[in-house]
CSV table of C-alpha atoms in Angstrom, one decimal:
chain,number,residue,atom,x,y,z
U,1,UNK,CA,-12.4,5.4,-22.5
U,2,UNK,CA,-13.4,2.1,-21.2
U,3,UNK,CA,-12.9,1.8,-17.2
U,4,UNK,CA,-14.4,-0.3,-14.3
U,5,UNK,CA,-16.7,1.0,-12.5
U,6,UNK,CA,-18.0,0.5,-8.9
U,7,UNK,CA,-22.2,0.2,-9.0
U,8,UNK,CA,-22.9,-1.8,-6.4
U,9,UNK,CA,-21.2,-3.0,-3.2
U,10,UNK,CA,-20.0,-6.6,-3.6
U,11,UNK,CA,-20.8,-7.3,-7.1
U,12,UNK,CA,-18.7,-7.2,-10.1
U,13,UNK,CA,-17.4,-3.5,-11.6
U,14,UNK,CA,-18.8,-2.6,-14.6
U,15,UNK,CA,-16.9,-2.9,-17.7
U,16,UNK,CA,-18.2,0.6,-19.6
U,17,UNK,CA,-17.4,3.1,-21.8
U,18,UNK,CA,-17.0,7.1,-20.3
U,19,UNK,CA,-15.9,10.3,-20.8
U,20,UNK,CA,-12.1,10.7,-21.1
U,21,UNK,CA,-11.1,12.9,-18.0
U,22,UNK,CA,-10.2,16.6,-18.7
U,23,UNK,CA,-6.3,17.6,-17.5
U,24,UNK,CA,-6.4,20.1,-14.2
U,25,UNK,CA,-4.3,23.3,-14.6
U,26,UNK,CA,-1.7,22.1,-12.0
U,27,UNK,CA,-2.1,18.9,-13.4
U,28,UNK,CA,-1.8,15.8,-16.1
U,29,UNK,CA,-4.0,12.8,-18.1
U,30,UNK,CA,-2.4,9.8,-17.7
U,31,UNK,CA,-2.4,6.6,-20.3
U,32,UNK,CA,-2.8,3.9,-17.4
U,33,UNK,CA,0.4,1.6,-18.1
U,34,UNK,CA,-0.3,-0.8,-15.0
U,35,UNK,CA,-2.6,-0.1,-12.0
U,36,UNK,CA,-2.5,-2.9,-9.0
U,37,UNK,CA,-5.6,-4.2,-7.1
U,38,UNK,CA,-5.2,-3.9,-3.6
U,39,UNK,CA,-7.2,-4.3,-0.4
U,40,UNK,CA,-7.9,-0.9,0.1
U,41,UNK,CA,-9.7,-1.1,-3.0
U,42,UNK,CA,-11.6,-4.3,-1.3
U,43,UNK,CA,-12.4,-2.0,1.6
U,44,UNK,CA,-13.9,0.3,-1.4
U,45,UNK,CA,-15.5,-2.4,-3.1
U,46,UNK,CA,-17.6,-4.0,-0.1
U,47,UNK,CA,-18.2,-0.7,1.1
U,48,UNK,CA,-16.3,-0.5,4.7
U,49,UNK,CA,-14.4,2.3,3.2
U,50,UNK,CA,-16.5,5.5,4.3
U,51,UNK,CA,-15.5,7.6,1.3
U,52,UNK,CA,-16.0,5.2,-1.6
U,53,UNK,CA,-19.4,5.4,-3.0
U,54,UNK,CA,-21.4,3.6,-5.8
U,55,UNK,CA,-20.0,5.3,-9.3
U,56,UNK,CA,-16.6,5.1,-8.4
U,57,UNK,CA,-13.6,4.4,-10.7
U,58,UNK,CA,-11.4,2.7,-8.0
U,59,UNK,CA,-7.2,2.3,-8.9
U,60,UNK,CA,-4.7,4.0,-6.6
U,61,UNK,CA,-1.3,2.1,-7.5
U,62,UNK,CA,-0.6,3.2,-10.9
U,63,UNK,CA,2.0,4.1,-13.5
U,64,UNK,CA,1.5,5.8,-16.6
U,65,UNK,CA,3.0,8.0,-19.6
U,66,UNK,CA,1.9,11.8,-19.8
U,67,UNK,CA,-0.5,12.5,-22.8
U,68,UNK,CA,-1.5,15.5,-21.6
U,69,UNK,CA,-0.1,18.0,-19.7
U,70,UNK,CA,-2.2,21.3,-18.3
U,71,UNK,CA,-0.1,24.7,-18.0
U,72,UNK,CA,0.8,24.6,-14.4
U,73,UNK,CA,2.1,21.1,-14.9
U,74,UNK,CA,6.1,20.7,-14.6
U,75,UNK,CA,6.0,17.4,-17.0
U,76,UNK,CA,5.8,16.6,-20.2
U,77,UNK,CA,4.3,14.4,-23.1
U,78,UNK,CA,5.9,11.5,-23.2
U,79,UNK,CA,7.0,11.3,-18.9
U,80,UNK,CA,6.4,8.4,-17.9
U,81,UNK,CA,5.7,8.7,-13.6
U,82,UNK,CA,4.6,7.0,-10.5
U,83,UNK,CA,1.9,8.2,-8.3
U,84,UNK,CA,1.7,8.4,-4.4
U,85,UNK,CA,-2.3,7.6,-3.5
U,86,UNK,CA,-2.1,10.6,-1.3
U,87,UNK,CA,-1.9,13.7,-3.7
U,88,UNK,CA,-1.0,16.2,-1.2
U,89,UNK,CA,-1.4,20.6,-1.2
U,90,UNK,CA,2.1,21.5,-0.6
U,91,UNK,CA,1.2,24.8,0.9
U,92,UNK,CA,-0.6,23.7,4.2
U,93,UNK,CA,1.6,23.7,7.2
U,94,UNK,CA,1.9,20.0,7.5
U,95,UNK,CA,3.3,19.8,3.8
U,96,UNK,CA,5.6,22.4,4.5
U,97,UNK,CA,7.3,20.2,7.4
U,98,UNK,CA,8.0,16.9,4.9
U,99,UNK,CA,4.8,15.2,6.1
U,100,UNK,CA,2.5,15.0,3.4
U,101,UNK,CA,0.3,11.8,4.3
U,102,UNK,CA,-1.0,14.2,7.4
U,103,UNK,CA,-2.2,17.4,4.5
U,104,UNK,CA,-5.1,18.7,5.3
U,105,UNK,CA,-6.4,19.4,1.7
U,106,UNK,CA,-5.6,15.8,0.3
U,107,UNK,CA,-6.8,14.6,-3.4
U,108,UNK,CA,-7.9,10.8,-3.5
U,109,UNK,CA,-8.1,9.5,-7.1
U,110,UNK,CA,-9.8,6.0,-6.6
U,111,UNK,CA,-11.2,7.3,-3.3
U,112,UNK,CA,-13.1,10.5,-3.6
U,113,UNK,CA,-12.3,11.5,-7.6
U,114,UNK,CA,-11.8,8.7,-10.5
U,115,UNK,CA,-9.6,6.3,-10.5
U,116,UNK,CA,-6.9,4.5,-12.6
U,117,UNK,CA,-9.0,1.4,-13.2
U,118,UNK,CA,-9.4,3.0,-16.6
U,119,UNK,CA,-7.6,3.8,-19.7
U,120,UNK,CA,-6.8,7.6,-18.5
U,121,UNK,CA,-6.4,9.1,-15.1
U,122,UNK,CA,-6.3,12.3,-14.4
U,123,UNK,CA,-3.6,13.7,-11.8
U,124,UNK,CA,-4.0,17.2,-10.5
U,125,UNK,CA,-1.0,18.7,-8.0
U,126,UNK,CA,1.5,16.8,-10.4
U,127,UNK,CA,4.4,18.0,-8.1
U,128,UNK,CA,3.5,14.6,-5.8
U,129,UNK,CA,4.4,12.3,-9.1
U,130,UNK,CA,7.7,10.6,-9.3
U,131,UNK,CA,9.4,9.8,-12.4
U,132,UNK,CA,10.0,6.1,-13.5
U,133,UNK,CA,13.5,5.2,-13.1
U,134,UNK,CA,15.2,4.1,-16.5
U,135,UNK,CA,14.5,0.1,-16.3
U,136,UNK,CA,12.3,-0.4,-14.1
U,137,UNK,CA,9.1,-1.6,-15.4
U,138,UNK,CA,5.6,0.1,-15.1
U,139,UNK,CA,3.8,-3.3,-13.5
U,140,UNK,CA,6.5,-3.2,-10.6
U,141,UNK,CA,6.1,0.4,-10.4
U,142,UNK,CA,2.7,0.4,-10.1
U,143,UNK,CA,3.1,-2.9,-7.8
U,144,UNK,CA,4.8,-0.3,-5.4
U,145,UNK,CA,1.6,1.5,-5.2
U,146,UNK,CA,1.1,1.8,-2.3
U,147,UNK,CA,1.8,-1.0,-0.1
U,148,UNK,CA,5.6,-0.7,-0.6
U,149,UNK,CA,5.6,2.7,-0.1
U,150,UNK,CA,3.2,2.6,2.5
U,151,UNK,CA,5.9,0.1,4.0
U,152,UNK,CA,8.7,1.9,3.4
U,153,UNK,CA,7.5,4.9,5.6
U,154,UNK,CA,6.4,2.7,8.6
U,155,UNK,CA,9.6,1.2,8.6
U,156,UNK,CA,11.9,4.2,8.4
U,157,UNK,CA,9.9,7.0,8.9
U,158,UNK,CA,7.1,6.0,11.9
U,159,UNK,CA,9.3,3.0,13.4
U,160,UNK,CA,13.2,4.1,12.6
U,161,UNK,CA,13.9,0.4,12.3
U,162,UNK,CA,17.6,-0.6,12.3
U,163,UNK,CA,19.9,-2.9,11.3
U,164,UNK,CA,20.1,-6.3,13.8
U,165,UNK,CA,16.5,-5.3,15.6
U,166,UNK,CA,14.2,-8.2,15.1
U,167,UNK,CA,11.2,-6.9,12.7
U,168,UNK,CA,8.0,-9.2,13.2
U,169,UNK,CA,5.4,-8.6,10.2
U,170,UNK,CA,1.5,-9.9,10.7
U,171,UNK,CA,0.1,-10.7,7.7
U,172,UNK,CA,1.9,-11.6,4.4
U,173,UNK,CA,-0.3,-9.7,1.4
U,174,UNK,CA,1.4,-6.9,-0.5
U,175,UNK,CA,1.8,-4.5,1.8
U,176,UNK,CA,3.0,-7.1,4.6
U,177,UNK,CA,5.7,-8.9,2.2
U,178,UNK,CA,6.9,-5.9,1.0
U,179,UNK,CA,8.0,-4.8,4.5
U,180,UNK,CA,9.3,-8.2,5.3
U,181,UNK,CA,11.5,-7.5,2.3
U,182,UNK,CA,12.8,-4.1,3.1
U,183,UNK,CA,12.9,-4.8,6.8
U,184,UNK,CA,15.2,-7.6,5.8
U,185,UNK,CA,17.0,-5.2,3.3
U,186,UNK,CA,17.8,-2.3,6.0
U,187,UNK,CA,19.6,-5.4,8.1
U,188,UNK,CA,16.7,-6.6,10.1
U,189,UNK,CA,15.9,-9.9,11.6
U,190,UNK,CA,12.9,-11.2,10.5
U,191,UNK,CA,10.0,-12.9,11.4
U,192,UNK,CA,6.5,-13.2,9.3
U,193,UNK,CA,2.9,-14.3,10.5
U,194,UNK,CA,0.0,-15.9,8.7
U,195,UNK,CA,-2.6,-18.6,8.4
U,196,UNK,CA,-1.9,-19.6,4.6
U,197,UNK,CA,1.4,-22.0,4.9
U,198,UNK,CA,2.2,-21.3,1.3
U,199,UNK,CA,2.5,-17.9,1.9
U,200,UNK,CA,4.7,-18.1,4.5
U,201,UNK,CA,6.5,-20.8,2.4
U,202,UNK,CA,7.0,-17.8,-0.3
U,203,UNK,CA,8.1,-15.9,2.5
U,204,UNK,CA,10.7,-17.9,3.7
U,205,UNK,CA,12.1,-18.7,-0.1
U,206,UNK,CA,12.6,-15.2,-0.8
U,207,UNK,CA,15.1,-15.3,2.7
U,208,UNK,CA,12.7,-14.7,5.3
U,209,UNK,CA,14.4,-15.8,8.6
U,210,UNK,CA,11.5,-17.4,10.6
U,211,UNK,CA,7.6,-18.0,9.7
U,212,UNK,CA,5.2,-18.4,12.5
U,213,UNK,CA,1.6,-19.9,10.9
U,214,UNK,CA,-1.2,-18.7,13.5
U,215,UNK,CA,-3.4,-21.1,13.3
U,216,UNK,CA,-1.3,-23.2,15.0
U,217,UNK,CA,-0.9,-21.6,18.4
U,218,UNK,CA,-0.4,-18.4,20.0
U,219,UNK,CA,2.0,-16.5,17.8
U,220,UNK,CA,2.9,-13.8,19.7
U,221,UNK,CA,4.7,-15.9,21.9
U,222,UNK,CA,6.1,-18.3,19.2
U,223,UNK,CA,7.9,-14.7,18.1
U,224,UNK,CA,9.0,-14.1,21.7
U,225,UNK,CA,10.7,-17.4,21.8
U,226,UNK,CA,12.0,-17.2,18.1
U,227,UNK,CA,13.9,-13.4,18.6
U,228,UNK,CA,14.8,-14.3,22.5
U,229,UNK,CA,12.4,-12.1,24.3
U,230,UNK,CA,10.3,-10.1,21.4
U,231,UNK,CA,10.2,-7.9,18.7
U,232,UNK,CA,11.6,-4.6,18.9
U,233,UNK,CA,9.3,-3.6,15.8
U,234,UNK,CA,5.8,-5.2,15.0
U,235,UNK,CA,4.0,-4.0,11.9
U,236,UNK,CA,0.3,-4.8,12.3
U,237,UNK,CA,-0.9,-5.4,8.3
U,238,UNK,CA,-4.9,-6.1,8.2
U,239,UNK,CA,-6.6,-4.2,10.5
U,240,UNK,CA,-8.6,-7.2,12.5
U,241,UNK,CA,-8.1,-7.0,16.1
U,242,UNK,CA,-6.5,-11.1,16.4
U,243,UNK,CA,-3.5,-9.7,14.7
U,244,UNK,CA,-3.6,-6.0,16.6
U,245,UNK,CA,-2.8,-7.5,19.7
U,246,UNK,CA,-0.6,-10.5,18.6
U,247,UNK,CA,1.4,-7.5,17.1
U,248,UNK,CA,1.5,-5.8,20.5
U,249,UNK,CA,2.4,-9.3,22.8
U,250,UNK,CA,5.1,-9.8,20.6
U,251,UNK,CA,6.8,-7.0,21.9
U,252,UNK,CA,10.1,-7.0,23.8
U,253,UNK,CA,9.7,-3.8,26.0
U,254,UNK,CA,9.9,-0.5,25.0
U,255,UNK,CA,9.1,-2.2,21.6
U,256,UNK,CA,7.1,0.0,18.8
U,257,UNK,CA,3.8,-1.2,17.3
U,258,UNK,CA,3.0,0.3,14.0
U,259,UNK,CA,-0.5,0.3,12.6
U,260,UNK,CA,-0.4,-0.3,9.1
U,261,UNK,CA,-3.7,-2.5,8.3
U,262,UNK,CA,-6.4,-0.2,7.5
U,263,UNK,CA,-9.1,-0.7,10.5
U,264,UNK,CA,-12.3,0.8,8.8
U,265,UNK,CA,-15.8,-0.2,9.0
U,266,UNK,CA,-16.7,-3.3,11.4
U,267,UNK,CA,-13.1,-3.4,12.8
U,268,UNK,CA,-13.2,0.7,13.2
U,269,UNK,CA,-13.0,0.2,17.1
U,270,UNK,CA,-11.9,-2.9,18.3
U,271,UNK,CA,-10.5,-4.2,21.8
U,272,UNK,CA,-7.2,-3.8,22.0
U,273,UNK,CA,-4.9,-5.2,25.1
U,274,UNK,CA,-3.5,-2.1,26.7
U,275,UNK,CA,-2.1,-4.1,29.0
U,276,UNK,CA,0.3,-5.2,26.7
U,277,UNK,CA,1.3,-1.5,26.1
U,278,UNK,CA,1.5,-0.8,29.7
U,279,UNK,CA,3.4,-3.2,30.9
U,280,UNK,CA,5.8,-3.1,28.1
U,281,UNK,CA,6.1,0.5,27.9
U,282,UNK,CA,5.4,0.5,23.8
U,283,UNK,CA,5.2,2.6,21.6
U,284,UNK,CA,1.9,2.9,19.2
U,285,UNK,CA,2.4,4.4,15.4
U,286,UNK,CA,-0.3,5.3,13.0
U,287,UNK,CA,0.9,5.2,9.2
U,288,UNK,CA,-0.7,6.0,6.1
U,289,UNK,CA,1.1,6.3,2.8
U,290,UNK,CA,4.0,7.7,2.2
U,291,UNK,CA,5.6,11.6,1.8
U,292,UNK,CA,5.9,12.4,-1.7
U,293,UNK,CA,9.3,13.4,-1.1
U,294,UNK,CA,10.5,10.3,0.2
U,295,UNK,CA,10.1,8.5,-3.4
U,296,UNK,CA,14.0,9.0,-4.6
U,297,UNK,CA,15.0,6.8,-1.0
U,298,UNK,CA,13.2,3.8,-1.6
U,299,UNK,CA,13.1,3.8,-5.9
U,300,UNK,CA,17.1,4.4,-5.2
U,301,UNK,CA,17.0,1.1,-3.1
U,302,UNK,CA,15.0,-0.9,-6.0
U,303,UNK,CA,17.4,0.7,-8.3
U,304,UNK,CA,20.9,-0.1,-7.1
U,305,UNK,CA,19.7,-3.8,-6.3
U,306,UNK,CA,19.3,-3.4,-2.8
U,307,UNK,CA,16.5,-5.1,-2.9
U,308,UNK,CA,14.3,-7.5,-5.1
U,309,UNK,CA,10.4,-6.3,-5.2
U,310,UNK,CA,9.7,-8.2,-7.9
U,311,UNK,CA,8.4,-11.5,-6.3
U,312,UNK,CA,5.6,-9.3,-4.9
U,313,UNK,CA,3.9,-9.4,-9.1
U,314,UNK,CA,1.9,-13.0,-9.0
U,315,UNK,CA,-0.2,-12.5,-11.8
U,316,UNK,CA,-0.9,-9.6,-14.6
U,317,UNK,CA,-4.3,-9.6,-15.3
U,318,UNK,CA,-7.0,-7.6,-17.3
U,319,UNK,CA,-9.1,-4.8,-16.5
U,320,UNK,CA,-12.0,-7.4,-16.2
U,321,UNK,CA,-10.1,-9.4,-13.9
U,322,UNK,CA,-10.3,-7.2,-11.6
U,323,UNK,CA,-13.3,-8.2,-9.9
U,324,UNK,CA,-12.1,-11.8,-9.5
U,325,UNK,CA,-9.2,-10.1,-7.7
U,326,UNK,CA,-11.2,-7.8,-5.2
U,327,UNK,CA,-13.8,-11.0,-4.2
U,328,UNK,CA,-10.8,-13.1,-3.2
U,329,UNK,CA,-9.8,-10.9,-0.5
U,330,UNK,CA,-12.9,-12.2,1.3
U,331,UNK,CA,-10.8,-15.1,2.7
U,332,UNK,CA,-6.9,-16.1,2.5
U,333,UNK,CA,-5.2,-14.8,-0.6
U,334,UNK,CA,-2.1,-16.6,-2.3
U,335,UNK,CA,1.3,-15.3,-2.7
U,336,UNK,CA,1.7,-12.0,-4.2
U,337,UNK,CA,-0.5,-9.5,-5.9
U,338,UNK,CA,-2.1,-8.7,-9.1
U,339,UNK,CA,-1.7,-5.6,-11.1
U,340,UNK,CA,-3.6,-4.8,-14.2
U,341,UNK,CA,-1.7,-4.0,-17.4
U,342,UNK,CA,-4.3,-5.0,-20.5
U,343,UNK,CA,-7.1,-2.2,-20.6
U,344,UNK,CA,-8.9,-4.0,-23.4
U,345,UNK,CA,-9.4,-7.0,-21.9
């Protein structure tokens, strides 16, 4: 099958032809219908991410139709599913309370095993897949990935935001619009930060209420005068410590910070103003993914028009695009995010 392939840290995948992957017991093969590029891969692909090495298939946000299906699998030939990045055990006592994203036995296609950058994926522990609901598209599925799901459960599950709260979102890539659009969705106020004005422009066309561009002053405190006193929830969405603690000053008190950017290599440990969590009495959340089980609350959402996740999709692009699409996360990226959907080209 013909996949990208990780060689070398910040240089371009190589296009090449390999093995197809054999189907687990418990598991599937996949035909790849759409995979998306996001900056986890980047964190892959410059090598920051402490897992990823050199002969890696990256591809963790895809969709695909069951060709292959081993004889603990519960699906079929023919299934078309979505995947969560996290493929949990289900037996460990973590997955036996709901909270799969914390398993202590987790399988990381893209990661740790192969990836969906490729014309086949396999999926062991096929009990984690979701199946695609009847009209929605495999590029928006795989578009989810995981920055809207990843989204979804920092919203809901870490922060419990609710309706009329003032939501403040730092940083507007995938995973940062996508909460803007559910946080607006569950009935939040809210508020996005960035340094590209054109994003925050797409931000505020989709029905944003209030863009703050950082470059152009101290945002947090823009935000405290924009929701009369601060955020009640801050979602923190690169990982850099600038927007770390402009997430926590924007805080109101007894606010609730949750980390969502993915702080790995230079920006591992970073200064962070516990002051600001002090004083304000705040609250700090981790969040990583989402619980498999959670996928019928937020595809029932997308389904009944609740809300519109298809602005997120800028551009559908080619397996050997891919590389173009990592490298430009190295500075300010525009609107919206690519996912691959052509395997040939």
């Amino acid at each position: 099958m013909r996949a990208a392939v990780l060689r070398a840290y910040n240089e371009d995948l190589s296009l090449e032809e390999v093995a197809e992957p054999l189907c687990p017991e418990d598991g599937v093969v996949l035909r790849v219908l759409a995979c998306g590029v996001c900056r986890s891969d980047w964190h892959g692909w410059t090598g920051e991410h402490p897992r990823v090495k050199p002969g890696q298939i990256p591809g963790h946000e895809y969709c695909g139709e069951v060709i292959e299906a081993g004889p603990r699998s519960q699906w079929q030939r023919g299934d078309v599913v979505v995947a969560p990045f996290i493929l949990s055990c289900g037996t460990c006592p973590s997955c036996r309370a709901g909270q799969q994203t914390v398993c202590s036995d987790q399988r990381l296609p893209g990661f740790i095993e192969p990836g969906a950058f490729a014309e086949y994926v396999a999926v062991p522990r096929d009990f984690n897949l979701a199946r695609l609901p009847e009209g929605m598209s495999p590029t928006l599925a795989a578009g989810l990935g995981c920055r809207v799901t990843t989204a979804w459960h920092a919203l809901t599950g870490r922060a419990a935001l609710q309706g009329g709260e003032w939501l403040a979102v730092h940083g507007t890539g995938g995973v940062g619009l996508s909460a803007a659009l559910l946080g607006r969705a569950l009935g939040a106020h809210v508020v996005v930060v960035d340094v590209v004005q054109e994003k925050l422009d797409h931000a505020l066309g989709l029905g944003i209420d209030a863009a703050v561009n950082a470059s152009e002053g101290d945002a947090a405190a823009q935000i405290r005068e924009i929701t009369g006193g601060g955020a009640h929830v801050s979602i923190e969405a690169l990982g850099i410590p600038v927007t770390v603690n402009a997430s926590l000053r924007c805080l109101r008190p007894l606010g609730r910070h949750v980390q969502v950017g993915m702080p790995v290599g230079h920006t591992a440990h970073m200064d962070v103003d516990m002051s600001a969590v002090y004083m304000g009495n705040l609250a700090l959340y981790g969040t990583r993914g989402m619980p498999a089980h959670r996928y019928p609350s937020l595809l029932g959402l997308i389904t009944r028009n609740k809300v519109d996740l298809s602005p997120l999709i800028a551009r559908e692009i080619g397996l050997s695009g891919a590389s173009a699409e990592l490298a430009a996360f190295n500075g300010p990226t525009p609107p919206g995010v690519a996912v691959i959907t052509d395997f040939q080209s």
